[in-house]
XYZ file of C-alpha atoms in Angstrom:
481
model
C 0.000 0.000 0.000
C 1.422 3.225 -0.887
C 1.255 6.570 0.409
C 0.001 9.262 -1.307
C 0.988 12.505 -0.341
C -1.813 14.442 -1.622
C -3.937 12.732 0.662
C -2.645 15.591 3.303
C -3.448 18.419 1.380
C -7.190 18.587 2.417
C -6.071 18.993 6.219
C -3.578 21.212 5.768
C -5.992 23.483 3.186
C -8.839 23.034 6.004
C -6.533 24.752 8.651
C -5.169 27.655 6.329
C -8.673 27.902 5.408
C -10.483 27.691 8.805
C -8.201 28.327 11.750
C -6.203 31.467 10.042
C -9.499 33.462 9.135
C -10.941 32.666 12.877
C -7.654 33.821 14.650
C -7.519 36.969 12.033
C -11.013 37.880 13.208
C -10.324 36.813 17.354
C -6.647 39.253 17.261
C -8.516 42.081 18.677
C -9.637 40.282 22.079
C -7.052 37.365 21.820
C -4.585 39.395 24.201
C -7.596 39.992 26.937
C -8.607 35.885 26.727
C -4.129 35.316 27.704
C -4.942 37.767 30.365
C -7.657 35.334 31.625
C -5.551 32.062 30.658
C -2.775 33.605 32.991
C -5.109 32.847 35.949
C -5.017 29.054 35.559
C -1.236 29.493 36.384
C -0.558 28.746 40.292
C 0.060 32.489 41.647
C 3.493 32.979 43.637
C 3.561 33.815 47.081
C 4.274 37.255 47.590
C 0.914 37.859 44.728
C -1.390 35.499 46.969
C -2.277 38.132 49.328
C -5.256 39.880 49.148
C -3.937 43.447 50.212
C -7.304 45.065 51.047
C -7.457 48.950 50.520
C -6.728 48.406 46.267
C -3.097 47.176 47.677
C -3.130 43.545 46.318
C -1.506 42.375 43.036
C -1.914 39.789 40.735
C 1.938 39.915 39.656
C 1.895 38.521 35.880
C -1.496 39.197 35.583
C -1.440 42.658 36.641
C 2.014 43.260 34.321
C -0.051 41.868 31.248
C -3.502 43.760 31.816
C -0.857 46.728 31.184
C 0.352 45.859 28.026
C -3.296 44.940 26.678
C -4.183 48.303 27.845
C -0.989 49.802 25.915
C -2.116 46.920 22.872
C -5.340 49.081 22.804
C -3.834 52.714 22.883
C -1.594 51.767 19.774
C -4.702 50.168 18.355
C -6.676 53.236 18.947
C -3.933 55.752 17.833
C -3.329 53.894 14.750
C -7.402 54.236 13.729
C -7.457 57.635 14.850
C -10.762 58.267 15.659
C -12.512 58.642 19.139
C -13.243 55.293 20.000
C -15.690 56.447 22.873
C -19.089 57.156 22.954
C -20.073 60.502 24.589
C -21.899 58.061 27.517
C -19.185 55.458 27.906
C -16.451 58.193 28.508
C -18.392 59.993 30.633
C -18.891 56.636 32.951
C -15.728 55.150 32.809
C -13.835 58.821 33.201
C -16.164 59.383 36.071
C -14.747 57.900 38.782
C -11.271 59.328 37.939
C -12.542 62.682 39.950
C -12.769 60.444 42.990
C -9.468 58.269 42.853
C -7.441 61.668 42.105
C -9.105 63.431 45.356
C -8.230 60.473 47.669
C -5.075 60.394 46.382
C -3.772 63.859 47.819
C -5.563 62.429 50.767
C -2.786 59.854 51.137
C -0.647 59.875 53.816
C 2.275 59.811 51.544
C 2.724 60.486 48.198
C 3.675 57.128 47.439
C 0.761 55.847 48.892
C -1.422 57.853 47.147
C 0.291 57.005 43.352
C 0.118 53.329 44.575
C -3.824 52.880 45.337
C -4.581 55.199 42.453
C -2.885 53.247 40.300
C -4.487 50.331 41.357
C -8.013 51.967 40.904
C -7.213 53.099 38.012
C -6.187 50.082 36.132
C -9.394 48.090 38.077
C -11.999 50.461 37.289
C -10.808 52.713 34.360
C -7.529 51.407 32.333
C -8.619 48.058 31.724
C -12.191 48.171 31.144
C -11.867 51.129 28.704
C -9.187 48.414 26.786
C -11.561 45.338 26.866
C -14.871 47.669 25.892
C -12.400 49.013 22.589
C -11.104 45.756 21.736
C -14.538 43.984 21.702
C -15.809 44.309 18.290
C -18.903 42.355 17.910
C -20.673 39.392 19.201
C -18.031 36.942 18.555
C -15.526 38.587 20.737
C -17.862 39.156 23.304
C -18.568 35.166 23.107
C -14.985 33.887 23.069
C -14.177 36.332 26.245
C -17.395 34.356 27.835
C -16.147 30.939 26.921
C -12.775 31.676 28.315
C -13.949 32.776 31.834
C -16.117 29.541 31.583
C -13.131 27.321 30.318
C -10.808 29.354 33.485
C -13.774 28.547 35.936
C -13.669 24.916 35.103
C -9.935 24.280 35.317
C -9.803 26.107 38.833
C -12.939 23.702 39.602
C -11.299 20.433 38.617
C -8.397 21.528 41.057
C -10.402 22.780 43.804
C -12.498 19.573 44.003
C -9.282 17.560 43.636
C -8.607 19.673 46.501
C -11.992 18.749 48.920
C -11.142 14.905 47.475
C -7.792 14.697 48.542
C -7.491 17.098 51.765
C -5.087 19.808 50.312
C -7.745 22.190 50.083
C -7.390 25.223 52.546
C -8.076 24.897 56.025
C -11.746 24.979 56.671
C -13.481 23.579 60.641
C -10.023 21.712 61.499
C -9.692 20.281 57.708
C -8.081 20.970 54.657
C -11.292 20.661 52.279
C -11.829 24.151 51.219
C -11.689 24.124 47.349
C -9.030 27.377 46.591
C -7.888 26.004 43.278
C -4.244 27.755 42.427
C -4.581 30.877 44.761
C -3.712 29.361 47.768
C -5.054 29.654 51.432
C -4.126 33.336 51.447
C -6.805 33.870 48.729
C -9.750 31.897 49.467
C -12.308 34.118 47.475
C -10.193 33.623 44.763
C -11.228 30.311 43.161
C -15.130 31.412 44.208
C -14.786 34.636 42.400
C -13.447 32.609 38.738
C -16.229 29.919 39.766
C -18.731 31.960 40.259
C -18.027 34.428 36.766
C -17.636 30.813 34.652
C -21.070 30.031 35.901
C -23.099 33.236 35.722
C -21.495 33.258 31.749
C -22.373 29.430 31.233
C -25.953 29.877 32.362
C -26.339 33.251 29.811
C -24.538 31.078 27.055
C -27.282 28.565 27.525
C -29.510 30.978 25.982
C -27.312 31.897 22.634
C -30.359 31.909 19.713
C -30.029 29.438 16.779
C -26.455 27.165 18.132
C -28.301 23.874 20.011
C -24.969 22.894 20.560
C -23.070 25.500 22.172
C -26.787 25.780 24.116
C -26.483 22.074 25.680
C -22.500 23.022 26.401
C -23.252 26.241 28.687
C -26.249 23.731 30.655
C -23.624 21.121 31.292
C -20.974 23.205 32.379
C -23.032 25.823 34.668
C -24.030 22.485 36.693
C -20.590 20.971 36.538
C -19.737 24.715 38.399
C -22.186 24.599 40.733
C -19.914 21.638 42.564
C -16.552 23.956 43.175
C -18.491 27.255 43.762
C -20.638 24.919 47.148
C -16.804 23.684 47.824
C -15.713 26.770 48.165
C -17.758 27.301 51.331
C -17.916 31.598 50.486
C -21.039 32.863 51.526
C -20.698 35.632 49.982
C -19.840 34.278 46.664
C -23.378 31.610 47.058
C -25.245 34.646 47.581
C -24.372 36.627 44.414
C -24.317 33.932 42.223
C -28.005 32.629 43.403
C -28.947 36.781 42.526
C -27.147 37.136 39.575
C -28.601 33.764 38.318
C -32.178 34.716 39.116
C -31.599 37.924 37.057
C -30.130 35.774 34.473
C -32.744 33.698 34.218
C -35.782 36.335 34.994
C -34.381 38.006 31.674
C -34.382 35.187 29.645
C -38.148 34.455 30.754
C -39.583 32.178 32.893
C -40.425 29.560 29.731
C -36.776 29.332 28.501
C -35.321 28.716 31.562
C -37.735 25.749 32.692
C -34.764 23.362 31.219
C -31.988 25.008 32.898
C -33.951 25.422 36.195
C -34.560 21.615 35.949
C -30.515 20.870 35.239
C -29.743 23.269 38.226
C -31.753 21.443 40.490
C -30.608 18.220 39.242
C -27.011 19.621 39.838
C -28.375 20.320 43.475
C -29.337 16.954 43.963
C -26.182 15.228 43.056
C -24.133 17.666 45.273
C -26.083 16.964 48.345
C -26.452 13.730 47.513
C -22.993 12.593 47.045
C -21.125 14.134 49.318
C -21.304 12.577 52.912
C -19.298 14.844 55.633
C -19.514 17.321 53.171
C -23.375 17.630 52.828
C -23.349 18.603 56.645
C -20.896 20.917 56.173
C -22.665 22.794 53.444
C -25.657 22.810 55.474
C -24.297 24.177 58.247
C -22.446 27.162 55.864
C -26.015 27.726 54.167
C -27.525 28.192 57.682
C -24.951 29.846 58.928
C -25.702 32.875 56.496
C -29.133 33.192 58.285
C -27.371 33.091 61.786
C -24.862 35.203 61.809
C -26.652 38.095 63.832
C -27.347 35.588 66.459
C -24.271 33.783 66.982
C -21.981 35.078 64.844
C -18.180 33.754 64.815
C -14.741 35.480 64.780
C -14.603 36.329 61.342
C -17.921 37.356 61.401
C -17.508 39.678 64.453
C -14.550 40.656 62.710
C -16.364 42.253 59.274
C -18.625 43.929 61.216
C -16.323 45.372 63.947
C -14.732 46.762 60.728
C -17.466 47.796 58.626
C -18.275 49.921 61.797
C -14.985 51.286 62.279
C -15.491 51.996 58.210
C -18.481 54.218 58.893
C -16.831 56.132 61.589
C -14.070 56.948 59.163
C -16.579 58.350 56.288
C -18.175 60.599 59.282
C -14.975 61.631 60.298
C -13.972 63.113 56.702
C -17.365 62.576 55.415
C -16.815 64.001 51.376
C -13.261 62.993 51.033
C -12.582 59.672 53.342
C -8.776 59.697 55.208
C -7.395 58.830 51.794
C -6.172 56.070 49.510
C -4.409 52.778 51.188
C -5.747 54.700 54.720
C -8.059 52.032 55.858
C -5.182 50.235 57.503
C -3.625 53.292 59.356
C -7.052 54.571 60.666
C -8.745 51.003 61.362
C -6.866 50.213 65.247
C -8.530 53.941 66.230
C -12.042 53.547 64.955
C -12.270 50.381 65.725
C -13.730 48.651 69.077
C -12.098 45.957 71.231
C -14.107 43.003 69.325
C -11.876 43.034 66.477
C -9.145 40.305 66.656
C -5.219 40.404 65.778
C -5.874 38.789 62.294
C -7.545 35.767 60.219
C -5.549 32.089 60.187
C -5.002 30.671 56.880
C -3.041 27.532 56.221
C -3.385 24.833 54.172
C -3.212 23.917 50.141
C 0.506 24.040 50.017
C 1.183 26.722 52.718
C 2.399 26.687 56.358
C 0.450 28.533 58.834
C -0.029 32.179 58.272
C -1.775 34.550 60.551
C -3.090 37.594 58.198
C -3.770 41.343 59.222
C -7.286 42.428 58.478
C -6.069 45.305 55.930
C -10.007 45.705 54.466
C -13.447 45.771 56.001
C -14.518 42.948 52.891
C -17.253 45.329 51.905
C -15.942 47.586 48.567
C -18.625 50.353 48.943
C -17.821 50.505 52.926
C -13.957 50.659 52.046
C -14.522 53.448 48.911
C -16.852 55.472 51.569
C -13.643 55.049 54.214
C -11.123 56.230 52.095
C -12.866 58.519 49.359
C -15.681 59.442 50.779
C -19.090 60.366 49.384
C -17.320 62.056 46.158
C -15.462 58.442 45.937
C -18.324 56.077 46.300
C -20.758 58.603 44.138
C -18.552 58.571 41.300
C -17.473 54.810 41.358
C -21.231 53.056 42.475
C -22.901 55.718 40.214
C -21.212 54.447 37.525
C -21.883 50.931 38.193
C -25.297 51.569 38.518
C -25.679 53.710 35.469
C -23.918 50.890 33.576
C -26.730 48.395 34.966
C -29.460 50.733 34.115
C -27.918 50.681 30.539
C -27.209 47.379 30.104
C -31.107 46.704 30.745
C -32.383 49.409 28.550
C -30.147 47.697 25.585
C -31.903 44.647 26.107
C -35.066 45.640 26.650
C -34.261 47.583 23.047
C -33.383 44.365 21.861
C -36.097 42.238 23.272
C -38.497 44.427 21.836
C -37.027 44.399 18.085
C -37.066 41.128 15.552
C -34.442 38.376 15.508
C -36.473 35.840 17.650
C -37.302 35.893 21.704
C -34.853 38.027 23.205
C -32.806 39.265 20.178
C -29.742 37.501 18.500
C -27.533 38.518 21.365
C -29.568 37.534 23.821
C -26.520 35.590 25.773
C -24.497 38.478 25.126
C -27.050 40.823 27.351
C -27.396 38.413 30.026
C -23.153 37.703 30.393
C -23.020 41.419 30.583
C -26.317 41.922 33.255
C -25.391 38.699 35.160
C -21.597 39.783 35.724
C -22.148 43.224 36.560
C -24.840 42.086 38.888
C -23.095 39.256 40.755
C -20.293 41.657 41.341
C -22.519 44.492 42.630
C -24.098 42.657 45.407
C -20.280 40.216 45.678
C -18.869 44.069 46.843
C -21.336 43.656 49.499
C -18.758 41.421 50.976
C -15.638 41.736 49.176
C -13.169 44.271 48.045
C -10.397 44.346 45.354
C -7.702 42.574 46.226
C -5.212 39.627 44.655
C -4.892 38.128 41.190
C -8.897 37.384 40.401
C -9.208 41.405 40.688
C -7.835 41.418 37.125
C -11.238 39.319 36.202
C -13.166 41.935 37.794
C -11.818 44.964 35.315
C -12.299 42.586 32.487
C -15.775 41.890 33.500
C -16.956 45.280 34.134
C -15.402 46.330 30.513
C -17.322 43.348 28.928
C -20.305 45.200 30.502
C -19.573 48.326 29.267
C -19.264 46.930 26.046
C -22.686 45.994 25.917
C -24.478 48.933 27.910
C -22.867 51.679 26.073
C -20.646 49.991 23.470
C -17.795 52.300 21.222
C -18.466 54.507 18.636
C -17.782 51.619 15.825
C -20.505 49.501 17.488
C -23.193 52.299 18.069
C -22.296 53.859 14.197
C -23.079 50.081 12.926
C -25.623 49.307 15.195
C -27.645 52.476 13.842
C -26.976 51.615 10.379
C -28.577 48.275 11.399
C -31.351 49.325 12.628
C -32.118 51.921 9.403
C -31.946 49.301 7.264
C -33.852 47.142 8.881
C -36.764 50.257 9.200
C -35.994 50.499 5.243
C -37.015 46.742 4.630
C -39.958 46.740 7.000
C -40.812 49.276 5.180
C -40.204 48.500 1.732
C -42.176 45.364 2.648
C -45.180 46.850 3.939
C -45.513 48.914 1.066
C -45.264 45.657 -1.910
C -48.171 44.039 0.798
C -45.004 41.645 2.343
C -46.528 41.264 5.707
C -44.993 38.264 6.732
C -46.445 35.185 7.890
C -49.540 35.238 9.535
């Protein structure tokens, strides 16, 4: 039998022909999805920590998200054109005033660069850099996917993790699911779990692709196993919100199916894990309890969110400055509060951590910058969520099919944006995952008040869509009926 070498040309024309077009139109977002592949990488040490006050860092992660954002100012100098709409600049440029106010606030001016810096590349920098690189559906999609795909590999590794006992110390054992960001970072895997399931359950309703459809179910229920493991209350509690507004927006009929593979999901979990079915039981009831009984770490966030209000009344426009929360926190705040949290566990000896943060972003913003601070940075979040509605109510309303033809595209953008509202509730920025937060809010942004390329084509849509309903209602073309 001979070879024939011709045989290979067919494969080798398929991937010239297929795989070079799709990663010509992908360039444009390609750098942001290696920002989120970074993440799978186990973080080092000294980036573990999660810093409180805007001081932690995610190390590589944070030294890439700065070359994507200088990938997009070449990008944008080269087209020169204003990228922004009037409405996105205005809302991402917004909380600038606030950041630049605590800053002179500082008690040092290197303290005040630092945590501006930091806020600035959170909430400005790199969300103004993922909103311009997004250029249509398909990049929106492939940044979904990848926080799905980065939310199932920190899954795998955090349930290895409750399996095995190398988890993070949790009740006396090491069976809290962390994935790679180590005991020092315990919201971290929760936060990557929780974003890869929010996106999987919107995914589930792309229009007119059954099969990426029956992916999204499958792995939103395979997520639902890590995010319980990860025993964050906080992180249960936004994702059951952000899931509900997920699936209120896709309508009650559509998400009968995914409602039924949830509670499936729900079954198996409780089901098949012995010691750890009490465990979770105890966690969920805990989150009822904890005005009652409440332990350390409890007494602990609210010793500090108090101290956090007496701050803000203290300097009540302005806060005591960027990175102050720290300095201030020992003289606002009342004997309850303890020396520090214990970590140990998945890989690392036994730590005793300050409390740097009160875990509650709008508390720590109203501490440090004040009512100018948390007007300009929550206004804009909420603005962005009013937005991000009123696109898809647009939407909703026009033709394409239930919900428009970017249906999942609304709901990634309202279910992120929502889960991390209420998640600031009880966290703050702070280590490696932080990076997923900017990229989330500027995939939100994208879709609430999109660039000028996006609105100019979205218009021109929308005209010639008039123009043929038009046309047609004039030669008698009313459609089916």
């Amino acid at each position: 039998m001979t070879h024939n070498p011709s045989t290979a040309l067919p494969l080798g024309s398929r991937l010239h022909d297929v795989v070079l077009p799709a990663l010509r139109r992908s360039a444009p977002v390609l750098p942001v999805a290696l920002l989120v592949a970074l993440l799978a990488l186990p973080v080092p040490a000294e980036g573990a920590s999660s810093g409180g006050s805007g001081g932690g860092t995610g190390g590589v992660a944070d030294a890439v998200s700065a070359l994507v954002v200088g990938y997009c100012v070449v990008r944008t100098v080269r087209a020169r054109r204003r990228p922004l709409t009037r409405t996105a600049a205005v809302l991402l440029g917004l909380p600038v005033v606030g950041i630049t106010v605590a800053a002179f606030g500082a008690s040092s001016a290197a303290t005040g660069v630092a945590g501006a810096a930091r806020y600035l590349q959170i909430f400005v920098l790199v969300p103004a850099a993922v909103l311009l690189l997004i250029r249509d559906a398909h990049h929106f999609r492939l940044l979904a996917w990848s926080f799905v795909g980065l939310g199932l590999w920190q899954g795998v590794i955090g349930v290895h993790q409750y399996l095995t006992g190398t988890g993070a110390s949790y009740m006396g054992e090491d069976i809290r699911a962390v994935g790679t960001f180590g005991s020092t970072d315990v919201m971290g895997m929760a936060t990557v779990v929780s974003y890869g399931l929010v996106c999987a359950l919107a995914l589930a309703f792309r229009p007119d692709s059954p099969r990426q459809r029956s992916a999204a179910v499958v792995c939103a229920a395979l997520l639902t196993v890590p995010l319980a493991l990860s025993f964050s209350r906080g992180a249960w509690i936004a994702t059951a919100a952000a899931c509900a507004a997920v699936l209120l927006l896709a309508g009650v009929r559509r998400a009968g199916q995914v409602l039924l593979a949830g509670a499936a999901a729900a079954v198996v979990l409780v089901a098949g894990f012995g010691v750890g079915s009490a465990m979770l039981q105890e966690r969920l009831s805990s989150i009822t309890q904890v005005t009652d009984t409440p332990d350390q770490s409890v007494t602990d966030r609210y010793t500090m969110w108090a101290a956090s209000a007496d701050m803000w009344r203290e300097r009540p426009v302005t806060g005591v400055g960027l990175k102050g929360f720290p300095d201030h926190r020992d003289s606002h705040a009342s004997l309850a509060l303890s020396s520090g949290s214990d970590t140990a566990g998945a890989g690392s000896a036994f730590v005793r951590q300050p409390l740097l943060s009160p875990h509650n972003m709008y508390l720590l913003v109203l501490s440090e910058q004040g009512l100018l601070g948390l007007g300009t940075l929550a206004g804009g979040w909420a603005a962005l969520l009013v937005c991000a509605v009123r696109r898809w109510k647009r939407q909703r309303a026009g033709r394409g099919g239930p919900g428009g033809p970017q249906l999942d595209c609304a709901l990634v953008a309202c279910g992120l944006l929502i889960w991390q509202l209420i998640d600031f509730m009880y966290a703050d920025i702070g280590g490696p995952s932080t990076v997923l937060t900017a990229i989330a809010f500027g995939m939100a942004a994208w879709w609430a008040v999109g660039s000028r390329e996006l609105r100019g084509a979205a218009q021109q849509g929308e005209a010639l869509q008039g123009g043929a309903l038009q046309g047609g209602a004039l030669r008698g073309e009313a459609g089916p009926r």
